[in-house]
Amino acid sequence: MPVSTVTLAEGLTVSAQGYGAMSVAPVYGPVDPAEALATLHHAVDIGITFIDTANIYGDGASELAVGKLLEGRRDEVQLATKFGLVGGLSAGQRGINGDPAYVAKALDESLGRLGVDHVDLYYLHRVDPTVPIEDTVGAMAEQVKAGKIRHIGLSEATGDELRRAYAVHPISAIQSEWNISSRDVENKVVPAAAELGVGFVPFSPVGRGFLAGSFDPSEWGENDLRRRFPRFTDAALATNQKVLDVVREVGAESGATPAQVSLAWLDAKGRHYGLPSVSIPGTRFAARVSENAGALDIDLTDDQIARLDALAAITEGERSADLNWISQGRE
């Protein structure tokens, strides 16, 4: 069945599920470029046309891979990328640059790697605590006027930061980690987005693979990003198995895989809060893209949603090793 569309805000209409292209960079392990490109093409072929990348993913490798997809298919894709994180993704090597003068430079570099003259959605990847968000968004608005950006987004901003940014220029989307085990954004960020009519784009909707129930940590390479996340220590994984057990139970009841349950839960939460919400699961494998898209046809019962709602409270480990980089104030 064709993939439906969702209008996030300000006329930005995208597929009802997106694709997170960090997976086509070597962040979670080695990537076969041919397989990555085939997976991207498969996503667009089945109607998953909202593609999300960032300049920091694989130091530009993800944007280059997406650029290969866009050759001849630009008009089929709603393209999002990000700027603002600088340095390596490894712990202790990351910084944030929200300097207004950096906006045009970062954007032009991304456009070059992507091989396009504009992006549909440009995110500030993290809010720079040393630069007023009004200044950064003001510089992004100049790029809207220049025709290089169609819509502005924020990533990991607080509700207050979203309101301040919106006062400078309409914000079409805000993204943050949101999944069955990570629900902090429901305290302030989600209500602010609903109040302003801003679309929400949950990243890591299946918990970096954990909620899909399909990965084996013994197979992770030394550089796999998950090795430094508190939620993926041996002790945390053992404790969090009971979270996955409930997800599997709901899946068995619904004829769905754990990943599909996780994604269907997110779709239900978006409806609950009355805001357009489009998750962006990522994978290197075409079969997983199809599996994830199948979540759009799953309706969970109120009882199932309530059982899944309870799982965040028993999840062990912070969702990120870099919460110090993420603007606080969600509680």
mmCIF file of C-alpha atoms in Angstrom:
data_model
loop_
_atom_site.group_PDB
_atom_site.id
_atom_site.type_symbol
_atom_site.label_atom_id
_atom_site.label_comp_id
_atom_site.label_asym_id
_atom_site.label_seq_id
_atom_site.Cartn_x
_atom_site.Cartn_y
_atom_site.Cartn_z
ATOM 1 C CA MET A 1 0.000 0.000 0.000
ATOM 2 C CA PRO A 2 1.359 3.476 -0.844
ATOM 3 C CA VAL A 3 3.039 5.430 1.957
ATOM 4 C CA SER A 4 0.878 8.340 3.068
ATOM 5 C CA THR A 5 2.209 11.847 3.648
ATOM 6 C CA VAL A 6 2.281 14.203 6.623
ATOM 7 C CA THR A 7 2.618 17.980 6.630
ATOM 8 C CA LEU A 8 5.036 18.845 9.436
ATOM 9 C CA ALA A 9 4.528 22.633 9.322
ATOM 10 C CA GLU A 10 4.782 25.605 7.010
ATOM 11 C CA GLY A 11 3.837 23.500 3.993
ATOM 12 C CA LEU A 12 6.616 20.940 4.458
ATOM 13 C CA THR A 13 4.918 17.713 3.359
ATOM 14 C CA VAL A 14 6.918 14.495 3.748
ATOM 15 C CA SER A 15 6.373 10.749 3.734
ATOM 16 C CA ALA A 16 4.653 9.521 6.909
ATOM 17 C CA GLN A 17 7.869 7.734 7.857
ATOM 18 C CA GLY A 18 11.354 8.942 7.013
ATOM 19 C CA TYR A 19 14.795 7.398 6.711
ATOM 20 C CA GLY A 20 17.703 8.270 9.016
ATOM 21 C CA ALA A 21 20.810 8.229 6.872
ATOM 22 C CA MET A 22 23.365 8.123 9.672
ATOM 23 C CA SER A 23 23.210 4.385 9.000
ATOM 24 C CA VAL A 24 24.894 4.781 5.602
ATOM 25 C CA ALA A 25 27.974 6.270 7.281
ATOM 26 C CA PRO A 26 30.371 4.013 9.245
ATOM 27 C CA VAL A 27 28.976 5.042 12.630
ATOM 28 C CA TYR A 28 27.567 1.662 13.683
ATOM 29 C CA GLY A 29 30.179 -0.360 11.831
ATOM 30 C CA PRO A 30 31.571 -0.823 8.306
ATOM 31 C CA VAL A 31 29.317 0.151 5.409
ATOM 32 C CA ASP A 32 29.249 -1.348 1.926
ATOM 33 C CA PRO A 33 28.711 1.722 -0.321
ATOM 34 C CA ALA A 34 26.852 -0.269 -2.965
ATOM 35 C CA GLU A 35 24.533 -1.809 -0.397
ATOM 36 C CA ALA A 36 23.977 1.587 1.261
ATOM 37 C CA LEU A 37 23.020 3.161 -2.054
ATOM 38 C CA ALA A 38 20.714 0.266 -2.895
ATOM 39 C CA THR A 39 19.016 0.675 0.486
ATOM 40 C CA LEU A 40 18.497 4.397 -0.117
ATOM 41 C CA HIS A 41 17.001 3.720 -3.547
ATOM 42 C CA HIS A 42 14.744 1.038 -2.092
ATOM 43 C CA ALA A 43 13.438 3.492 0.510
ATOM 44 C CA VAL A 44 12.440 5.995 -2.155
ATOM 45 C CA ASP A 45 11.068 3.242 -4.389
ATOM 46 C CA ILE A 46 8.545 2.201 -1.704
ATOM 47 C CA GLY A 47 7.600 5.772 -0.807
ATOM 48 C CA ILE A 48 9.945 6.584 2.110
ATOM 49 C CA THR A 49 11.032 9.891 0.587
ATOM 50 C CA PHE A 50 11.920 11.988 3.674
ATOM 51 C CA ILE A 51 15.694 11.480 3.935
ATOM 52 C CA ASP A 52 17.555 12.845 6.968
ATOM 53 C CA THR A 53 21.333 13.248 7.105
ATOM 54 C CA ALA A 54 23.929 15.578 8.668
ATOM 55 C CA ASN A 55 27.342 16.966 7.861
ATOM 56 C CA ILE A 56 28.945 15.213 10.840
ATOM 57 C CA TYR A 57 27.759 11.687 10.003
ATOM 58 C CA GLY A 58 30.930 9.927 8.946
ATOM 59 C CA ASP A 59 32.576 13.330 8.434
ATOM 60 C CA GLY A 60 30.432 13.936 5.369
ATOM 61 C CA ALA A 61 30.191 10.302 4.236
ATOM 62 C CA SER A 62 26.431 10.160 4.779
ATOM 63 C CA GLU A 63 25.821 13.317 2.743
ATOM 64 C CA LEU A 64 27.991 11.951 -0.061
ATOM 65 C CA ALA A 65 25.990 8.699 -0.090
ATOM 66 C CA VAL A 66 22.692 10.594 -0.129
ATOM 67 C CA GLY A 67 24.103 12.736 -2.929
ATOM 68 C CA LYS A 68 24.507 9.605 -5.034
ATOM 69 C CA LEU A 69 20.835 8.817 -4.435
ATOM 70 C CA LEU A 70 19.783 12.305 -5.477
ATOM 71 C CA GLU A 71 21.383 12.032 -8.897
ATOM 72 C CA GLY A 72 18.266 11.880 -11.058
ATOM 73 C CA ARG A 73 15.888 11.594 -8.059
ATOM 74 C CA ARG A 74 16.091 15.018 -6.391
ATOM 75 C CA ASP A 75 12.458 15.853 -7.109
ATOM 76 C CA GLU A 76 11.280 12.670 -5.379
ATOM 77 C CA VAL A 77 13.004 13.405 -2.064
ATOM 78 C CA GLN A 78 12.322 15.730 0.846
ATOM 79 C CA LEU A 79 15.916 16.361 1.926
ATOM 80 C CA ALA A 80 17.006 17.287 5.440
ATOM 81 C CA THR A 81 20.517 17.840 6.731
ATOM 82 C CA LYS A 82 22.074 19.470 9.773
ATOM 83 C CA PHE A 83 24.979 21.572 10.981
ATOM 84 C CA GLY A 84 26.321 22.738 14.320
ATOM 85 C CA LEU A 85 28.151 19.721 15.707
ATOM 86 C CA VAL A 86 31.864 19.869 15.015
ATOM 87 C CA GLY A 87 34.748 17.477 15.667
ATOM 88 C CA GLY A 88 34.520 13.715 15.976
ATOM 89 C CA LEU A 89 31.526 11.804 17.261
ATOM 90 C CA SER A 90 33.782 10.014 19.737
ATOM 91 C CA ALA A 91 33.460 10.983 23.374
ATOM 92 C CA GLY A 92 35.400 14.072 24.331
ATOM 93 C CA GLN A 93 35.960 15.172 20.736
ATOM 94 C CA ARG A 94 32.679 16.925 20.014
ATOM 95 C CA GLY A 95 31.988 20.631 20.044
ATOM 96 C CA ILE A 96 29.121 22.898 18.996
ATOM 97 C CA ASN A 97 29.320 25.836 16.602
ATOM 98 C CA GLY A 98 26.256 28.026 16.254
ATOM 99 C CA ASP A 99 28.185 31.108 15.152
ATOM 100 C CA PRO A 100 26.088 32.991 12.570
ATOM 101 C CA ALA A 101 29.144 33.271 10.311
ATOM 102 C CA TYR A 102 29.449 29.472 10.265
ATOM 103 C CA VAL A 103 25.945 28.872 8.934
ATOM 104 C CA ALA A 104 26.608 29.797 5.294
ATOM 105 C CA LYS A 105 29.956 27.969 5.251
ATOM 106 C CA ALA A 106 28.514 24.742 6.651
ATOM 107 C CA LEU A 107 25.512 24.913 4.340
ATOM 108 C CA ASP A 108 27.587 25.437 1.205
ATOM 109 C CA GLU A 109 29.809 22.506 2.133
ATOM 110 C CA SER A 110 26.741 20.278 2.619
ATOM 111 C CA LEU A 111 25.201 21.402 -0.651
ATOM 112 C CA GLY A 112 28.457 20.500 -2.382
ATOM 113 C CA ARG A 113 28.548 16.989 -0.929
ATOM 114 C CA LEU A 114 24.862 16.455 -1.672
ATOM 115 C CA GLY A 115 25.179 17.847 -5.195
ATOM 116 C CA VAL A 116 22.100 20.093 -4.872
ATOM 117 C CA ASP A 117 21.357 23.804 -4.804
ATOM 118 C CA HIS A 118 19.007 23.742 -1.808
ATOM 119 C CA VAL A 119 17.802 21.567 1.069
ATOM 120 C CA ASP A 120 14.169 21.235 2.036
ATOM 121 C CA LEU A 121 14.892 21.271 5.774
ATOM 122 C CA TYR A 122 18.042 22.555 7.500
ATOM 123 C CA TYR A 123 18.498 21.794 11.186
ATOM 124 C CA LEU A 124 20.646 23.357 13.856
ATOM 125 C CA HIS A 125 22.004 20.052 15.182
ATOM 126 C CA ARG A 126 22.586 21.326 18.730
ATOM 127 C CA VAL A 127 21.986 24.708 20.298
ATOM 128 C CA ASP A 128 25.291 26.466 20.999
ATOM 129 C CA PRO A 129 25.223 27.605 24.645
ATOM 130 C CA THR A 130 27.640 30.442 23.814
ATOM 131 C CA VAL A 131 25.497 31.941 21.035
ATOM 132 C CA PRO A 132 21.932 33.254 21.435
ATOM 133 C CA ILE A 133 19.666 30.967 19.440
ATOM 134 C CA GLU A 134 18.083 34.075 17.934
ATOM 135 C CA ASP A 135 21.393 34.900 16.253
ATOM 136 C CA THR A 136 21.909 31.430 14.794
ATOM 137 C CA VAL A 137 18.344 31.148 13.519
ATOM 138 C CA GLY A 138 18.575 34.662 12.134
ATOM 139 C CA ALA A 139 21.553 33.574 10.021
ATOM 140 C CA MET A 140 19.627 30.487 8.897
ATOM 141 C CA ALA A 141 16.739 32.748 7.883
ATOM 142 C CA GLU A 142 19.115 34.640 5.614
ATOM 143 C CA GLN A 143 19.771 31.381 3.791
ATOM 144 C CA VAL A 144 16.025 30.920 3.367
ATOM 145 C CA LYS A 145 15.945 34.310 1.675
ATOM 146 C CA ALA A 146 18.868 33.216 -0.500
ATOM 147 C CA GLY A 147 16.890 30.156 -1.639
ATOM 148 C CA LYS A 148 19.319 27.610 -0.238
ATOM 149 C CA ILE A 149 16.966 26.466 2.552
ATOM 150 C CA ARG A 150 13.232 25.904 2.263
ATOM 151 C CA HIS A 151 12.480 25.235 5.944
ATOM 152 C CA ILE A 152 14.309 25.609 9.276
ATOM 153 C CA GLY A 153 14.511 22.928 11.975
ATOM 154 C CA LEU A 154 16.058 22.450 15.411
ATOM 155 C CA SER A 155 17.540 19.322 16.986
ATOM 156 C CA GLU A 156 17.636 18.644 20.749
ATOM 157 C CA ALA A 157 16.381 22.116 21.657
ATOM 158 C CA THR A 158 14.307 22.805 24.765
ATOM 159 C CA GLY A 159 10.748 24.058 24.659
ATOM 160 C CA ASP A 160 11.936 27.546 25.613
ATOM 161 C CA GLU A 161 14.608 27.529 22.908
ATOM 162 C CA LEU A 162 12.006 26.433 20.370
ATOM 163 C CA ARG A 163 9.766 29.361 21.299
ATOM 164 C CA ARG A 164 12.659 31.829 21.102
ATOM 165 C CA ALA A 165 13.714 30.488 17.710
ATOM 166 C CA TYR A 166 10.147 30.564 16.407
ATOM 167 C CA ALA A 167 9.886 34.242 17.306
ATOM 168 C CA VAL A 168 12.715 34.919 14.818
ATOM 169 C CA HIS A 169 11.546 32.651 11.985
ATOM 170 C CA PRO A 170 8.910 29.901 11.680
ATOM 171 C CA ILE A 171 10.316 26.497 12.646
ATOM 172 C CA SER A 172 8.960 23.608 10.601
ATOM 173 C CA ALA A 173 10.334 20.677 12.619
ATOM 174 C CA ILE A 174 12.109 19.808 15.828
ATOM 175 C CA GLN A 175 13.845 16.482 16.305
ATOM 176 C CA SER A 176 15.067 14.642 19.355
ATOM 177 C CA GLU A 177 15.431 11.087 20.544
ATOM 178 C CA TRP A 178 11.967 9.802 21.360
ATOM 179 C CA ASN A 179 11.100 6.159 21.783
ATOM 180 C CA ILE A 180 9.559 3.697 24.200
ATOM 181 C CA SER A 181 12.597 3.953 26.503
ATOM 182 C CA SER A 182 13.293 7.698 26.065
ATOM 183 C CA ARG A 183 10.359 9.961 26.842
ATOM 184 C CA ASP A 184 11.890 13.082 28.435
ATOM 185 C CA VAL A 185 10.814 15.249 25.490
ATOM 186 C CA GLU A 186 7.176 14.681 26.432
ATOM 187 C CA ASN A 187 7.622 16.946 29.454
ATOM 188 C CA LYS A 188 8.188 20.274 27.721
ATOM 189 C CA VAL A 189 9.442 19.948 24.146
ATOM 190 C CA VAL A 190 6.507 18.019 22.706
ATOM 191 C CA PRO A 191 3.919 20.341 24.308
ATOM 192 C CA ALA A 192 5.785 23.392 22.981
ATOM 193 C CA ALA A 193 5.859 21.907 19.477
ATOM 194 C CA ALA A 194 2.136 21.145 19.651
ATOM 195 C CA GLU A 195 1.410 24.659 20.892
ATOM 196 C CA LEU A 196 3.342 26.267 18.037
ATOM 197 C CA GLY A 197 2.220 23.839 15.345
ATOM 198 C CA VAL A 198 5.764 22.557 14.783
ATOM 199 C CA GLY A 199 6.247 19.037 13.455
ATOM 200 C CA PHE A 200 8.202 16.501 15.515
ATOM 201 C CA VAL A 201 10.779 14.157 14.005
ATOM 202 C CA PRO A 202 11.797 11.435 16.489
ATOM 203 C CA PHE A 203 15.280 10.059 15.870
ATOM 204 C CA SER A 204 16.510 6.730 17.234
ATOM 205 C CA PRO A 205 12.853 5.588 17.273
ATOM 206 C CA VAL A 206 13.891 1.966 17.846
ATOM 207 C CA GLY A 207 16.550 2.877 20.422
ATOM 208 C CA ARG A 208 19.596 2.495 18.136
ATOM 209 C CA GLY A 209 18.465 -1.010 17.320
ATOM 210 C CA PHE A 210 17.729 -2.267 20.839
ATOM 211 C CA LEU A 211 13.949 -2.009 20.525
ATOM 212 C CA ALA A 212 14.123 -3.882 17.224
ATOM 213 C CA GLY A 213 15.502 -6.860 19.140
ATOM 214 C CA SER A 214 17.818 -7.777 16.318
ATOM 215 C CA PHE A 215 21.364 -6.790 17.192
ATOM 216 C CA ASP A 216 24.171 -8.733 18.829
ATOM 217 C CA PRO A 217 26.634 -6.554 20.798
ATOM 218 C CA SER A 218 29.313 -9.224 20.367
ATOM 219 C CA GLU A 219 29.327 -8.343 16.668
ATOM 220 C CA TRP A 220 29.916 -4.620 17.213
ATOM 221 C CA GLY A 221 33.146 -3.230 15.883
ATOM 222 C CA GLU A 222 35.545 -1.255 18.056
ATOM 223 C CA ASN A 223 34.285 2.044 16.608
ATOM 224 C CA ASP A 224 30.576 1.302 16.951
ATOM 225 C CA LEU A 225 29.035 4.439 18.453
ATOM 226 C CA ARG A 226 26.856 2.431 20.830
ATOM 227 C CA ARG A 227 29.890 1.246 22.786
ATOM 228 C CA ARG A 228 29.960 4.563 24.637
ATOM 229 C CA PHE A 229 26.236 4.844 25.418
ATOM 230 C CA PRO A 230 25.298 4.068 29.045
ATOM 231 C CA ARG A 231 22.213 2.154 27.929
ATOM 232 C CA PHE A 232 24.381 -0.387 26.099
ATOM 233 C CA THR A 233 26.639 -1.546 28.922
ATOM 234 C CA ASP A 234 26.391 -5.244 29.705
ATOM 235 C CA ALA A 235 24.587 -4.523 32.972
ATOM 236 C CA ALA A 236 22.096 -2.139 31.382
ATOM 237 C CA LEU A 237 21.360 -4.516 28.504
ATOM 238 C CA ALA A 238 20.665 -7.327 30.934
ATOM 239 C CA THR A 239 18.253 -5.159 32.930
ATOM 240 C CA ASN A 240 16.576 -3.717 29.846
ATOM 241 C CA GLN A 241 15.807 -7.148 28.467
ATOM 242 C CA LYS A 242 12.501 -6.971 30.326
ATOM 243 C CA VAL A 243 11.643 -3.868 28.285
ATOM 244 C CA LEU A 244 12.250 -5.783 25.084
ATOM 245 C CA ASP A 245 10.241 -8.727 26.428
ATOM 246 C CA VAL A 246 7.116 -6.560 26.684
ATOM 247 C CA VAL A 247 7.699 -5.106 23.209
ATOM 248 C CA ARG A 248 7.957 -8.658 21.859
ATOM 249 C CA GLU A 249 4.748 -9.654 23.665
ATOM 250 C CA VAL A 250 2.835 -6.777 22.101
ATOM 251 C CA GLY A 251 4.299 -7.710 18.737
ATOM 252 C CA ALA A 252 3.112 -11.288 19.075
ATOM 253 C CA GLU A 253 -0.389 -10.032 19.881
ATOM 254 C CA SER A 254 -0.399 -7.638 16.912
ATOM 255 C CA GLY A 255 1.341 -9.759 14.297
ATOM 256 C CA ALA A 256 4.167 -7.217 14.255
ATOM 257 C CA THR A 257 7.912 -7.216 14.757
ATOM 258 C CA PRO A 258 9.423 -5.389 17.751
ATOM 259 C CA ALA A 259 10.607 -2.580 15.457
ATOM 260 C CA GLN A 260 7.112 -2.178 14.021
ATOM 261 C CA VAL A 261 5.618 -2.055 17.529
ATOM 262 C CA SER A 262 8.113 0.627 18.544
ATOM 263 C CA LEU A 263 7.342 2.752 15.487
ATOM 264 C CA ALA A 264 3.573 2.275 15.767
ATOM 265 C CA TRP A 265 3.769 3.376 19.415
ATOM 266 C CA LEU A 266 5.469 6.602 18.326
ATOM 267 C CA ASP A 267 2.816 7.264 15.701
ATOM 268 C CA ALA A 268 0.163 6.807 18.390
ATOM 269 C CA LYS A 269 1.958 9.211 20.728
ATOM 270 C CA GLY A 270 2.034 11.867 18.009
ATOM 271 C CA ARG A 271 -1.731 11.538 17.625
ATOM 272 C CA HIS A 272 -2.147 11.642 21.391
ATOM 273 C CA TYR A 273 -0.320 14.955 21.645
ATOM 274 C CA GLY A 274 -2.023 16.367 18.571
ATOM 275 C CA LEU A 275 1.094 17.107 16.561
ATOM 276 C CA PRO A 276 2.415 15.845 13.235
ATOM 277 C CA SER A 277 5.156 13.342 13.991
ATOM 278 C CA VAL A 278 7.351 11.495 11.493
ATOM 279 C CA SER A 279 9.990 9.094 12.799
ATOM 280 C CA ILE A 280 13.247 8.489 10.933
ATOM 281 C CA PRO A 281 14.458 4.923 11.571
ATOM 282 C CA GLY A 282 17.776 4.101 9.973
ATOM 283 C CA THR A 283 19.177 0.850 8.640
ATOM 284 C CA ARG A 284 21.743 -0.367 6.129
ATOM 285 C CA PHE A 285 19.439 -3.074 4.818
ATOM 286 C CA ALA A 286 16.596 -2.753 2.311
ATOM 287 C CA ALA A 287 14.572 -5.498 4.003
ATOM 288 C CA ARG A 288 14.593 -3.500 7.247
ATOM 289 C CA VAL A 289 13.305 -0.424 5.402
ATOM 290 C CA SER A 290 10.313 -2.450 4.237
ATOM 291 C CA GLU A 291 9.820 -3.891 7.719
ATOM 292 C CA ASN A 292 9.872 -0.429 9.281
ATOM 293 C CA ALA A 293 7.402 0.923 6.735
ATOM 294 C CA GLY A 294 5.018 -1.865 7.718
ATOM 295 C CA ALA A 295 4.526 -0.100 11.059
ATOM 296 C CA LEU A 296 2.357 2.474 9.290
ATOM 297 C CA ASP A 297 -0.355 -0.183 8.939
ATOM 298 C CA ILE A 298 -0.367 -1.215 12.615
ATOM 299 C CA ASP A 299 -2.880 0.127 15.133
ATOM 300 C CA LEU A 300 -2.089 -0.653 18.754
ATOM 301 C CA THR A 301 -4.862 -0.947 21.324
ATOM 302 C CA ASP A 302 -5.136 1.452 24.259
ATOM 303 C CA ASP A 303 -4.095 -1.365 26.592
ATOM 304 C CA GLN A 304 -1.009 -2.136 24.515
ATOM 305 C CA ILE A 305 -0.006 1.528 24.422
ATOM 306 C CA ALA A 306 -0.414 1.758 28.200
ATOM 307 C CA ARG A 307 1.828 -1.283 28.719
ATOM 308 C CA LEU A 308 4.469 0.223 26.440
ATOM 309 C CA ASP A 309 4.133 3.612 28.141
ATOM 310 C CA ALA A 310 5.257 2.050 31.423
ATOM 311 C CA LEU A 311 8.589 0.812 30.042
ATOM 312 C CA ALA A 312 10.551 4.085 30.133
ATOM 313 C CA ALA A 313 10.358 4.077 33.917
ATOM 314 C CA ILE A 314 12.126 0.715 34.152
ATOM 315 C CA THR A 315 14.769 1.385 31.499
ATOM 316 C CA GLU A 316 18.316 1.504 32.865
ATOM 317 C CA GLY A 317 20.972 3.898 31.566
ATOM 318 C CA GLU A 318 20.907 7.395 30.089
ATOM 319 C CA ARG A 319 19.929 7.606 26.446
ATOM 320 C CA SER A 320 23.162 9.377 25.514
ATOM 321 C CA ALA A 321 26.709 9.691 26.737
ATOM 322 C CA ASP A 322 26.593 13.341 25.701
ATOM 323 C CA LEU A 323 23.677 14.740 27.644
ATOM 324 C CA ASN A 324 26.061 17.484 28.763
ATOM 325 C CA TRP A 325 26.053 18.619 25.129
ATOM 326 C CA ILE A 326 22.288 18.648 25.004
ATOM 327 C CA SER A 327 20.438 21.701 26.255
ATOM 328 C CA GLN A 328 18.854 20.890 29.597
ATOM 329 C CA GLY A 329 15.551 22.065 31.031
ATOM 330 C CA ARG A 330 13.129 19.419 29.790
ATOM 331 C CA GLU A 331 12.005 18.458 33.256
#
